[in-house]
């Protein structure tokens, strides 16, 4: 039982680890009433931390220490210090090995964190700090190691023995037991460790990478679910191809595995090469699952696969940087789903969810920045702000730099930091360096909580043929900060003429007119943009594609909303205008009912819907 009081942890107090673990060799002996974990850690002093040999403090919880050897020498009780949460030893040299054996009890681990047994199967969940419940370790994401894992169990009950990496050896043991050894050649932090042992059935396939490497694909499920895996397998292969084509990221191991477990306390987990899913996130059969269920499986499979690069090969330095892997990967899986299905409908779904749930989080007592400054318990920050708003922040970088510039930045990020644990600042720096851009003010999106408000007003000068839009941004106080500095808000927009056609846009001072849709950056508390050569007063289409996670206000009339719904070339804004118009009409009908008046439906909503329904050129899913 832990006795110490929880304490606040601050980002500003981050320090690199005193020691590093180059190699981790694990042997698990699994039994029905306990398990033994033998760990050999090949360690060295971290050169970043200077000279000297400070004590080595390892994390550990709910472990029974049976033996500890330092540099092949057994230690007695007097040679180390043991508490509820740490094992402390004193190294004698800058490089050394540490061997420990501990007893743990997966069969009574109801927290489903660390190694646990449920429904006759052994399984792990180590993010964020579950590995310390398996063995004594430096359980922090900036300690990355190469893992070799041997699993030993009774063969009849546990015929399948899995861990991270590639299988390198297996065989029979004594007394009806057997063993399997897995080697992961890529450095990873302990939170990405995985182990599964059980009686599982398997669906197999293969994938040929862009360099003609053959990768074995396996989805393991409990026997009753074997007929519900094909859609997940198809989704996996689509994800692998899309990541090659869109980000240039090739899968790196000889085998990729998904295990679907009925008793899993998260939706899914991206453990290197061995993703563990709750069964509900994998299983779908055409006869019984809806289109939405199929799309959900496709998206979750893609999300966890994409983590192989954005989270595994390049991981986060500390848990304050959680959005570095999660926000970026949500952005990546959203792009995949948009390409696989209707891009407009995917954007509508994402924004509707953000407005309904994340905006509420921003407005409540738990409001926090995408990169928080402090936490007591890291599990409290697996939030919509870190994931969904974090994705929107990455999306704004994509909008500001363009698709080509963003790809250059992501290529540099992956190449520069492969095998490293890094920060949100490192991600921004790669985007800046690849594009010669300055995103220093943009980084406020990572440090300031709350949903910005963007009020827009217009002015048209018929004689000068100029049209001006004035933007005023503000952000309400949040528990962490009252005064907010101006954000960088990318606003995608267009101007429509009287026939609904887009007008070629040219700002004051620009030599030639450009496209009918463009992005402007609002960087000040109040800022005016003036367009020239505007022959008639236009109707602005603002925040196209919901180009920034803000609350936009513009005094649209019902006639203008109807016009946008009928003519806007941006599918998201057509939908959004329709939502606003429909809500106004419904509120009017409610008012009529409350006043005892006959109900009269505004014909403009009917006309706008008729236009949308009869336009066969439109995306049918959006319609």
XYZ file of C-alpha atoms in Angstrom:
623
model
C 0.000 0.000 0.000
C 1.314 3.441 -0.901
C 1.617 5.746 2.096
C 3.049 8.962 0.652
C 0.704 11.811 -0.271
C 0.329 12.668 -3.970
C 2.214 15.792 -4.939
C 1.951 18.302 -7.741
C 4.388 17.730 -10.610
C 5.433 20.775 -12.664
C 6.701 20.980 -16.230
C 9.240 23.632 -15.184
C 10.878 21.107 -12.841
C 11.697 18.578 -15.568
C 15.182 17.091 -15.347
C 16.726 14.467 -17.595
C 17.237 11.034 -15.972
C 20.476 10.376 -14.106
C 20.825 6.965 -15.775
C 19.813 5.383 -19.089
C 18.857 1.799 -19.923
C 20.402 0.586 -23.187
C 19.063 -2.975 -23.031
C 16.150 -4.542 -21.178
C 16.013 -8.346 -20.921
C 12.816 -9.700 -19.363
C 11.728 -13.234 -18.510
C 8.179 -13.841 -17.312
C 7.230 -17.066 -15.558
C 3.431 -17.092 -15.532
C 1.566 -19.229 -13.005
C -2.046 -19.353 -11.851
C -1.450 -17.871 -8.380
C 1.546 -15.592 -9.048
C 4.084 -14.617 -11.682
C 7.836 -14.134 -11.524
C 9.535 -11.356 -13.477
C 13.292 -11.572 -14.004
C 14.762 -8.328 -15.351
C 18.296 -7.591 -16.486
C 18.925 -3.913 -17.223
C 22.091 -2.865 -19.075
C 22.582 0.675 -17.789
C 24.887 3.675 -17.956
C 25.240 7.114 -16.486
C 23.472 9.761 -18.562
C 26.261 12.023 -19.933
C 23.814 14.965 -19.975
C 23.702 14.884 -16.168
C 27.399 15.571 -15.594
C 29.975 13.752 -13.513
C 29.511 11.605 -10.425
C 27.405 8.577 -9.585
C 24.225 9.582 -7.773
C 21.962 6.862 -6.334
C 19.881 4.955 -8.884
C 16.202 5.331 -7.964
C 13.888 2.871 -9.734
C 10.091 3.029 -9.812
C 8.146 0.045 -8.475
C 4.690 -0.544 -7.014
C 2.997 -3.654 -5.608
C 6.154 -5.728 -6.192
C 7.662 -8.373 -3.919
C 11.427 -8.136 -4.340
C 13.046 -11.588 -4.258
C 16.596 -10.761 -5.347
C 18.726 -7.924 -6.676
C 22.204 -8.127 -8.198
C 24.348 -5.148 -9.157
C 27.222 -5.791 -11.589
C 26.740 -9.559 -11.036
C 27.104 -9.162 -7.259
C 24.155 -10.126 -4.993
C 22.995 -7.272 -2.761
C 21.850 -7.701 0.827
C 19.123 -5.702 2.548
C 21.805 -3.287 3.754
C 22.910 -2.545 0.168
C 19.657 -0.979 -1.048
C 16.652 1.020 0.157
C 13.113 -0.163 -0.498
C 9.867 1.817 -0.160
C 6.306 1.354 -1.405
C 7.224 3.082 -4.648
C 11.013 2.928 -5.165
C 14.094 0.729 -5.098
C 17.334 2.671 -4.558
C 20.801 1.236 -5.189
C 24.253 2.811 -5.441
C 26.127 2.119 -8.711
C 29.900 1.763 -8.502
C 30.706 2.545 -12.157
C 29.302 4.518 -15.081
C 28.199 1.334 -16.894
C 26.698 -1.663 -15.131
C 23.988 -4.306 -15.182
C 21.188 -4.568 -12.653
C 19.345 -7.886 -12.218
C 16.149 -8.181 -10.207
C 13.525 -10.840 -9.631
C 10.107 -9.882 -8.338
C 6.871 -11.707 -7.605
C 3.621 -10.118 -8.762
C -0.030 -11.184 -8.702
C -1.753 -10.590 -12.066
C -4.630 -12.823 -10.966
C -5.706 -10.275 -8.300
C -4.854 -7.122 -10.279
C -8.326 -5.643 -10.744
C -6.945 -2.225 -11.769
C -6.149 -3.729 -15.211
C -2.879 -1.789 -15.120
C 0.527 -3.403 -15.442
C 0.230 -7.188 -15.962
C -3.201 -8.568 -15.149
C -5.168 -11.743 -15.719
C -8.789 -11.666 -16.809
C -11.065 -14.185 -18.529
C -8.256 -16.736 -18.496
C -5.779 -14.489 -20.326
C -2.684 -12.550 -19.256
C -2.516 -9.027 -20.661
C -0.689 -5.744 -20.030
C -1.556 -2.059 -20.021
C 1.435 0.140 -19.234
C 0.540 3.684 -20.345
C 1.057 5.913 -18.536
C 2.785 4.424 -15.472
C 1.787 0.768 -15.411
C 5.190 -0.786 -16.078
C 6.323 -0.027 -12.519
C 3.737 -2.610 -11.416
C 5.611 -5.252 -13.438
C 9.231 -4.745 -12.365
C 11.584 -2.107 -10.938
C 12.423 0.318 -13.722
C 12.938 3.934 -14.780
C 9.272 4.210 -15.724
C 9.357 7.475 -17.657
C 8.962 8.091 -21.397
C 12.400 9.675 -21.891
C 14.178 6.427 -20.936
C 14.168 4.382 -24.150
C 15.596 0.883 -24.377
C 15.835 -2.127 -26.674
C 13.683 -4.937 -25.223
C 14.083 -8.709 -25.404
C 11.246 -10.613 -23.731
C 10.801 -14.300 -22.945
C 7.392 -15.530 -21.807
C 6.993 -18.951 -20.144
C 3.563 -20.453 -19.394
C 1.559 -23.670 -19.338
C 1.035 -24.648 -22.982
C -2.506 -26.027 -22.900
C -4.072 -22.980 -21.241
C -1.798 -20.404 -22.896
C -0.851 -21.652 -26.354
C -0.238 -18.108 -27.649
C 2.649 -16.121 -26.106
C 3.152 -12.607 -27.516
C 5.295 -9.550 -26.858
C 6.760 -6.593 -28.755
C 8.952 -6.936 -31.818
C 9.846 -9.962 -33.898
C 9.674 -13.586 -32.718
C 13.201 -15.005 -32.518
C 12.831 -18.352 -30.694
C 10.283 -20.642 -29.060
C 10.064 -24.174 -27.760
C 8.697 -26.654 -25.227
C 9.598 -26.472 -21.551
C 9.196 -28.797 -18.584
C 5.950 -30.002 -17.009
C 3.770 -29.109 -19.975
C 5.034 -25.559 -20.212
C 6.444 -23.727 -23.250
C 8.239 -20.489 -23.996
C 8.629 -17.815 -26.674
C 11.196 -15.018 -27.047
C 10.518 -11.699 -28.772
C 13.064 -9.055 -29.734
C 12.194 -5.437 -30.454
C 15.195 -3.815 -32.186
C 13.797 -0.289 -31.858
C 14.272 1.673 -28.652
C 11.064 2.394 -26.771
C 9.988 3.606 -23.340
C 8.452 1.146 -20.902
C 4.914 2.462 -21.416
C 4.942 0.815 -24.871
C 5.752 -2.644 -23.508
C 3.151 -5.345 -24.125
C 2.646 -9.007 -23.252
C -0.292 -11.294 -24.000
C -0.653 -14.975 -23.107
C -3.838 -16.916 -23.708
C -5.935 -19.233 -25.827
C -6.513 -17.028 -28.866
C -7.484 -17.619 -32.458
C -5.832 -15.721 -35.267
C -6.689 -14.188 -38.623
C -3.600 -13.800 -40.822
C -2.702 -11.719 -43.858
C 0.355 -9.918 -45.206
C 1.374 -6.503 -46.499
C 4.099 -5.573 -48.985
C 5.753 -2.284 -48.059
C 6.938 0.387 -50.463
C 10.450 -1.136 -50.351
C 9.027 -4.617 -51.119
C 9.368 -5.998 -47.600
C 6.778 -8.592 -46.666
C 5.126 -7.932 -43.291
C 3.039 -10.606 -41.588
C -0.266 -9.284 -40.210
C -2.130 -11.073 -37.430
C -5.274 -10.240 -35.483
C -5.737 -12.371 -32.364
C -9.185 -12.693 -30.791
C -11.074 -14.894 -28.403
C -12.553 -17.823 -30.369
C -16.139 -16.558 -30.449
C -14.993 -13.386 -32.278
C -13.015 -14.968 -35.115
C -15.684 -14.141 -37.728
C -15.628 -10.402 -36.985
C -12.010 -9.503 -37.848
C -11.872 -9.058 -41.608
C -12.911 -5.401 -41.622
C -10.178 -4.570 -39.092
C -7.612 -6.391 -41.248
C -8.727 -4.491 -44.354
C -8.557 -1.237 -42.386
C -5.033 -2.068 -41.203
C -3.784 -2.637 -44.738
C -5.400 0.607 -45.904
C -3.732 2.435 -42.999
C -0.304 1.049 -43.842
C -0.606 2.075 -47.481
C -1.989 5.530 -46.634
C 0.850 6.262 -44.198
C 3.385 5.388 -46.875
C 1.704 7.538 -49.515
C 0.778 10.519 -47.335
C 3.668 10.696 -44.842
C 6.337 8.455 -46.375
C 6.280 6.255 -43.252
C 7.001 2.567 -43.790
C 6.353 -0.102 -41.175
C 9.594 -1.347 -39.658
C 9.128 -4.818 -38.082
C 8.593 -8.212 -39.732
C 5.208 -8.659 -38.060
C 2.348 -6.430 -36.919
C -0.180 -7.793 -34.432
C -3.482 -6.695 -32.965
C -4.967 -8.476 -29.957
C -8.648 -7.882 -29.181
C -9.466 -8.414 -25.511
C -12.935 -8.272 -23.966
C -11.488 -6.994 -20.666
C -9.326 -3.982 -21.530
C -9.590 -0.679 -19.690
C -8.882 1.580 -22.673
C -10.206 1.676 -26.219
C -6.882 0.621 -27.694
C -3.140 0.911 -27.044
C -0.352 1.396 -29.575
C 2.302 -0.866 -27.979
C 5.121 -1.310 -30.486
C 4.169 -4.015 -32.982
C 1.536 -5.482 -30.618
C -1.511 -3.236 -30.395
C -3.985 -4.276 -27.702
C -7.624 -3.330 -28.270
C -10.842 -3.603 -26.411
C -12.866 -6.027 -28.544
C -15.486 -3.364 -29.242
C -12.872 -1.342 -31.140
C -11.963 -4.185 -33.542
C -14.959 -6.371 -34.203
C -17.420 -5.701 -37.031
C -19.416 -7.900 -39.352
C -21.324 -6.574 -42.336
C -24.518 -8.402 -41.397
C -24.761 -6.869 -37.915
C -22.631 -3.675 -37.763
C -23.726 -0.247 -38.974
C -21.737 1.975 -41.332
C -20.815 4.106 -38.326
C -19.503 1.029 -36.478
C -17.368 0.073 -39.491
C -15.972 3.596 -39.718
C -15.202 3.609 -35.986
C -13.201 0.382 -36.269
C -11.394 1.722 -39.329
C -10.467 4.942 -37.501
C -9.255 3.254 -34.298
C -7.171 0.681 -36.169
C -5.613 3.522 -38.162
C -4.990 5.679 -35.085
C -3.067 2.986 -33.232
C -1.132 1.976 -36.342
C -0.135 5.581 -37.088
C 1.336 5.788 -33.587
C 4.133 3.522 -34.853
C 5.837 6.721 -35.985
C 3.987 9.517 -34.185
C 4.414 8.165 -30.670
C 6.648 5.080 -30.887
C 9.619 5.788 -33.169
C 9.390 9.400 -31.946
C 7.857 9.588 -28.471
C 7.178 12.261 -25.867
C 9.896 13.375 -23.464
C 7.505 13.662 -20.519
C 3.761 13.340 -19.954
C 3.222 17.089 -20.245
C 3.950 16.546 -23.954
C 1.159 13.954 -24.307
C -0.475 15.896 -27.148
C 2.760 15.584 -29.127
C 1.844 11.991 -29.839
C -1.932 12.032 -29.329
C -2.916 15.330 -30.963
C -0.670 14.639 -33.962
C -1.981 11.092 -34.329
C -5.636 12.166 -34.041
C -4.899 14.649 -36.835
C -3.359 11.846 -38.889
C -6.257 9.431 -38.362
C -8.758 12.197 -39.202
C -6.952 12.767 -42.495
C -7.061 9.039 -43.199
C -10.792 8.795 -42.461
C -11.434 11.855 -44.631
C -9.638 10.178 -47.541
C -11.385 6.834 -47.032
C -14.896 8.315 -46.740
C -16.466 11.779 -47.148
C -13.973 14.493 -46.174
C -16.783 16.989 -45.556
C -18.801 14.650 -43.339
C -15.671 13.676 -41.397
C -14.935 17.361 -40.755
C -18.527 17.990 -39.699
C -18.407 15.060 -37.267
C -15.098 16.188 -35.751
C -16.222 19.782 -35.308
C -19.627 18.861 -33.899
C -17.889 16.677 -31.302
C -15.335 19.406 -30.513
C -17.962 22.113 -30.086
C -20.217 19.951 -27.952
C -17.625 18.366 -25.666
C -14.197 20.041 -25.825
C -15.549 23.594 -25.839
C -17.454 22.654 -22.663
C -14.197 21.369 -21.139
C -12.522 24.682 -22.019
C -15.365 26.591 -20.342
C -15.402 24.537 -17.139
C -13.357 24.250 -13.946
C -11.083 21.591 -15.493
C -9.969 23.838 -18.372
C -6.299 23.297 -19.140
C -3.808 23.996 -21.891
C -2.995 21.494 -24.644
C 0.354 21.225 -22.868
C -0.471 21.572 -19.152
C 1.953 23.198 -16.718
C 1.314 20.782 -13.861
C -0.539 17.666 -12.771
C -1.020 15.449 -9.732
C -2.180 12.376 -11.636
C -1.275 12.074 -15.326
C -4.318 9.929 -16.107
C -6.429 13.054 -15.541
C -4.948 14.584 -18.686
C -6.150 12.001 -21.186
C -8.672 14.623 -22.191
C -10.481 16.079 -25.177
C -8.208 19.120 -24.917
C -5.035 17.055 -25.268
C -6.456 14.834 -28.023
C -9.089 16.692 -30.057
C -7.946 20.275 -29.477
C -4.366 19.069 -29.862
C -5.375 17.708 -33.275
C -6.904 21.069 -34.200
C -3.642 22.800 -33.265
C -1.717 20.491 -35.613
C -4.399 21.121 -38.239
C -3.844 24.865 -37.980
C -0.127 24.349 -38.652
C -1.139 22.334 -41.738
C -3.433 25.201 -42.799
C -0.758 27.861 -42.289
C 2.057 25.966 -44.034
C -0.018 24.190 -46.695
C 0.014 20.462 -47.425
C 3.452 20.503 -49.058
C 5.033 22.599 -46.304
C 3.502 20.430 -43.603
C 4.851 17.281 -45.239
C 8.328 18.832 -45.375
C 8.019 19.633 -41.686
C 6.813 16.166 -40.699
C 9.588 14.530 -42.746
C 12.177 16.643 -40.936
C 10.560 15.923 -37.573
C 10.628 12.146 -38.047
C 14.131 12.115 -39.533
C 15.621 14.475 -36.953
C 14.113 12.785 -33.898
C 13.855 9.090 -34.842
C 14.528 7.055 -31.700
C 14.193 10.084 -29.416
C 11.810 11.352 -26.742
C 11.018 14.962 -27.594
C 8.719 17.923 -26.889
C 6.007 19.936 -28.583
C 8.679 22.628 -29.092
C 10.763 20.138 -31.096
C 7.755 19.460 -33.328
C 7.201 23.184 -33.903
C 10.942 23.716 -34.550
C 10.956 21.075 -37.285
C 7.960 22.756 -38.938
C 9.715 26.132 -38.718
C 13.080 24.896 -39.989
C 11.593 22.996 -42.925
C 9.634 26.037 -44.091
C 11.623 29.061 -42.929
C 8.592 30.005 -40.827
C 8.216 31.725 -37.453
C 5.668 29.953 -35.237
C 6.751 31.508 -31.933
C 3.435 33.318 -31.372
C 1.513 30.289 -32.624
C 2.901 28.251 -29.695
C 0.465 30.076 -27.404
C -2.063 27.461 -28.519
C -0.040 24.954 -26.463
C 0.244 27.098 -23.322
C -3.042 29.046 -23.081
C -6.301 27.343 -22.111
C -9.777 28.326 -23.266
C -11.701 28.720 -26.521
C -10.944 32.019 -28.298
C -13.849 34.111 -29.527
C -13.604 35.796 -32.914
C -16.065 38.604 -33.676
C -16.118 39.805 -37.283
C -17.600 42.973 -38.779
C -17.671 44.187 -42.386
C -17.499 47.444 -44.333
C -18.035 47.927 -48.087
C -16.966 51.059 -50.024
C -18.795 50.993 -53.377
C -16.894 53.960 -54.781
C -13.470 52.563 -53.930
C -14.592 48.972 -54.622
C -13.040 47.810 -51.367
C -14.409 45.380 -48.834
C -12.983 45.237 -45.300
C -13.298 42.604 -42.607
C -12.355 43.524 -39.034
C -11.548 40.684 -36.639
C -11.599 41.074 -32.866
C -10.272 38.149 -30.831
C -10.609 37.506 -27.115
C -10.405 34.534 -24.775
C -12.363 34.181 -21.530
C -10.493 33.717 -18.236
C -9.710 30.125 -17.223
C -8.649 28.802 -13.803
C -4.967 28.938 -14.763
C -4.903 32.433 -16.284
C -7.149 35.493 -16.526
C -5.358 37.570 -19.152
C -4.676 35.891 -22.511
C -2.277 37.083 -25.188
C -3.534 37.105 -28.808
C -3.450 33.763 -30.593
C -2.516 33.146 -34.213
C -5.889 32.303 -35.761
C -5.799 31.044 -39.358
C -9.066 32.036 -41.043
C -9.850 30.312 -44.342
C -12.363 32.446 -46.220
C -13.987 33.307 -49.510
C -16.248 36.083 -50.811
C -19.377 35.243 -52.818
C -20.932 37.530 -55.448
C -24.660 37.927 -56.056
C -24.830 34.724 -58.106
C -22.995 32.673 -55.487
C -19.713 32.522 -57.401
C -16.393 33.009 -55.634
C -14.528 36.291 -56.156
C -10.781 36.266 -56.882
C -9.191 37.744 -53.775
C -6.574 40.482 -53.607
C -5.648 42.310 -50.444
C -4.457 45.918 -50.383
C -0.808 45.993 -51.404
C -0.861 42.759 -53.367
C 0.016 42.903 -57.067
C -2.392 40.358 -58.504
C -5.590 38.624 -57.543
C -5.323 35.053 -56.278
C -7.705 32.190 -55.681
C -11.301 32.528 -54.591
C -10.429 30.949 -51.242
C -7.456 31.862 -49.083
C -6.122 31.828 -45.525
C -5.438 34.981 -43.534
C -3.743 35.000 -40.133
C -5.372 37.007 -37.375
C -2.532 37.715 -34.937
C -3.676 40.847 -33.086
C -6.505 41.617 -30.686
C -8.082 43.683 -33.469
C -7.071 43.471 -37.113
C -8.595 44.657 -40.391
C -8.068 43.109 -43.844
C -9.154 45.049 -46.922
C -9.862 43.404 -50.286
C -9.698 45.475 -53.476
C -11.453 45.322 -56.866
C -14.704 44.119 -55.310
C -17.392 45.250 -57.776
C -20.392 44.559 -55.505
C -20.933 43.986 -51.825
C -20.019 40.335 -51.286
C -21.157 37.746 -48.755
C -18.242 36.419 -46.710
C -17.792 32.697 -46.133
C -15.710 32.667 -42.942
C -13.667 30.000 -41.173
C -14.006 27.529 -44.040
C -13.421 23.947 -43.019
C -13.478 25.244 -39.444
C -9.885 26.377 -39.890
C -9.435 27.254 -36.196
C -11.094 25.984 -32.968
C -12.781 29.280 -32.103
C -16.281 30.618 -31.525
C -17.019 32.785 -34.556
C -19.672 35.475 -34.603
C -20.819 37.407 -37.693
C -24.237 39.076 -38.066
C -25.596 36.849 -40.835
C -29.258 37.410 -41.731
C -31.511 34.467 -42.519
C -31.364 35.373 -46.202
C -27.568 35.257 -46.057
C -27.525 31.911 -44.252
C -29.917 30.528 -46.858
C -27.625 31.862 -49.625
C -24.523 30.243 -48.084
C -26.405 26.982 -47.661
C -27.327 27.046 -51.350
C -24.098 28.319 -52.916
C -20.991 28.095 -50.718
C -18.260 26.006 -52.346
C -17.069 24.939 -48.876
C -19.076 21.918 -47.743
C -18.500 22.510 -44.055
C -19.764 26.085 -44.214
C -22.834 25.002 -46.174
C -23.655 22.609 -43.356
C -22.862 25.177 -40.679
C -25.062 27.809 -42.333
C -27.835 25.217 -42.524
C -27.442 24.453 -38.824
C -27.669 28.127 -37.886
C -30.684 28.699 -40.122
C -32.502 25.621 -38.847
C -31.899 26.547 -35.197
C -33.257 30.065 -35.779
C -36.371 28.637 -37.470
C -36.918 26.123 -34.663
C -36.542 28.823 -32.023
C -39.108 30.908 -33.889
C -41.546 27.973 -33.979
C -41.052 27.407 -30.241
C -41.797 31.084 -29.613
C -44.950 30.865 -31.710
C -46.092 27.795 -29.771
C -45.391 29.409 -26.415
C -47.368 32.515 -27.470
C -50.310 30.391 -28.571
C -49.887 31.461 -32.201
C -50.382 29.222 -35.246
C -47.092 27.621 -36.337
C -45.623 29.085 -39.505
C -42.468 27.509 -40.940
C -39.993 29.900 -42.597
C -40.060 29.017 -46.302
C -36.390 29.969 -46.667
C -35.315 26.804 -44.852
C -37.422 24.677 -47.203
C -36.017 26.464 -50.261
C -32.446 26.026 -49.085
C -32.956 22.325 -48.358
C -34.600 21.858 -51.766
C -31.550 23.396 -53.469
C -29.166 21.100 -51.638
C -31.231 17.967 -52.243
C -31.622 18.644 -55.961
C -27.932 19.416 -56.692
C -26.549 16.121 -57.989
C -22.997 17.525 -58.148
C -22.688 17.621 -54.354
C -21.072 15.055 -52.076
C -23.988 12.740 -51.382
C -22.809 11.917 -47.864
C -22.823 15.630 -47.036
C -26.308 16.015 -48.534
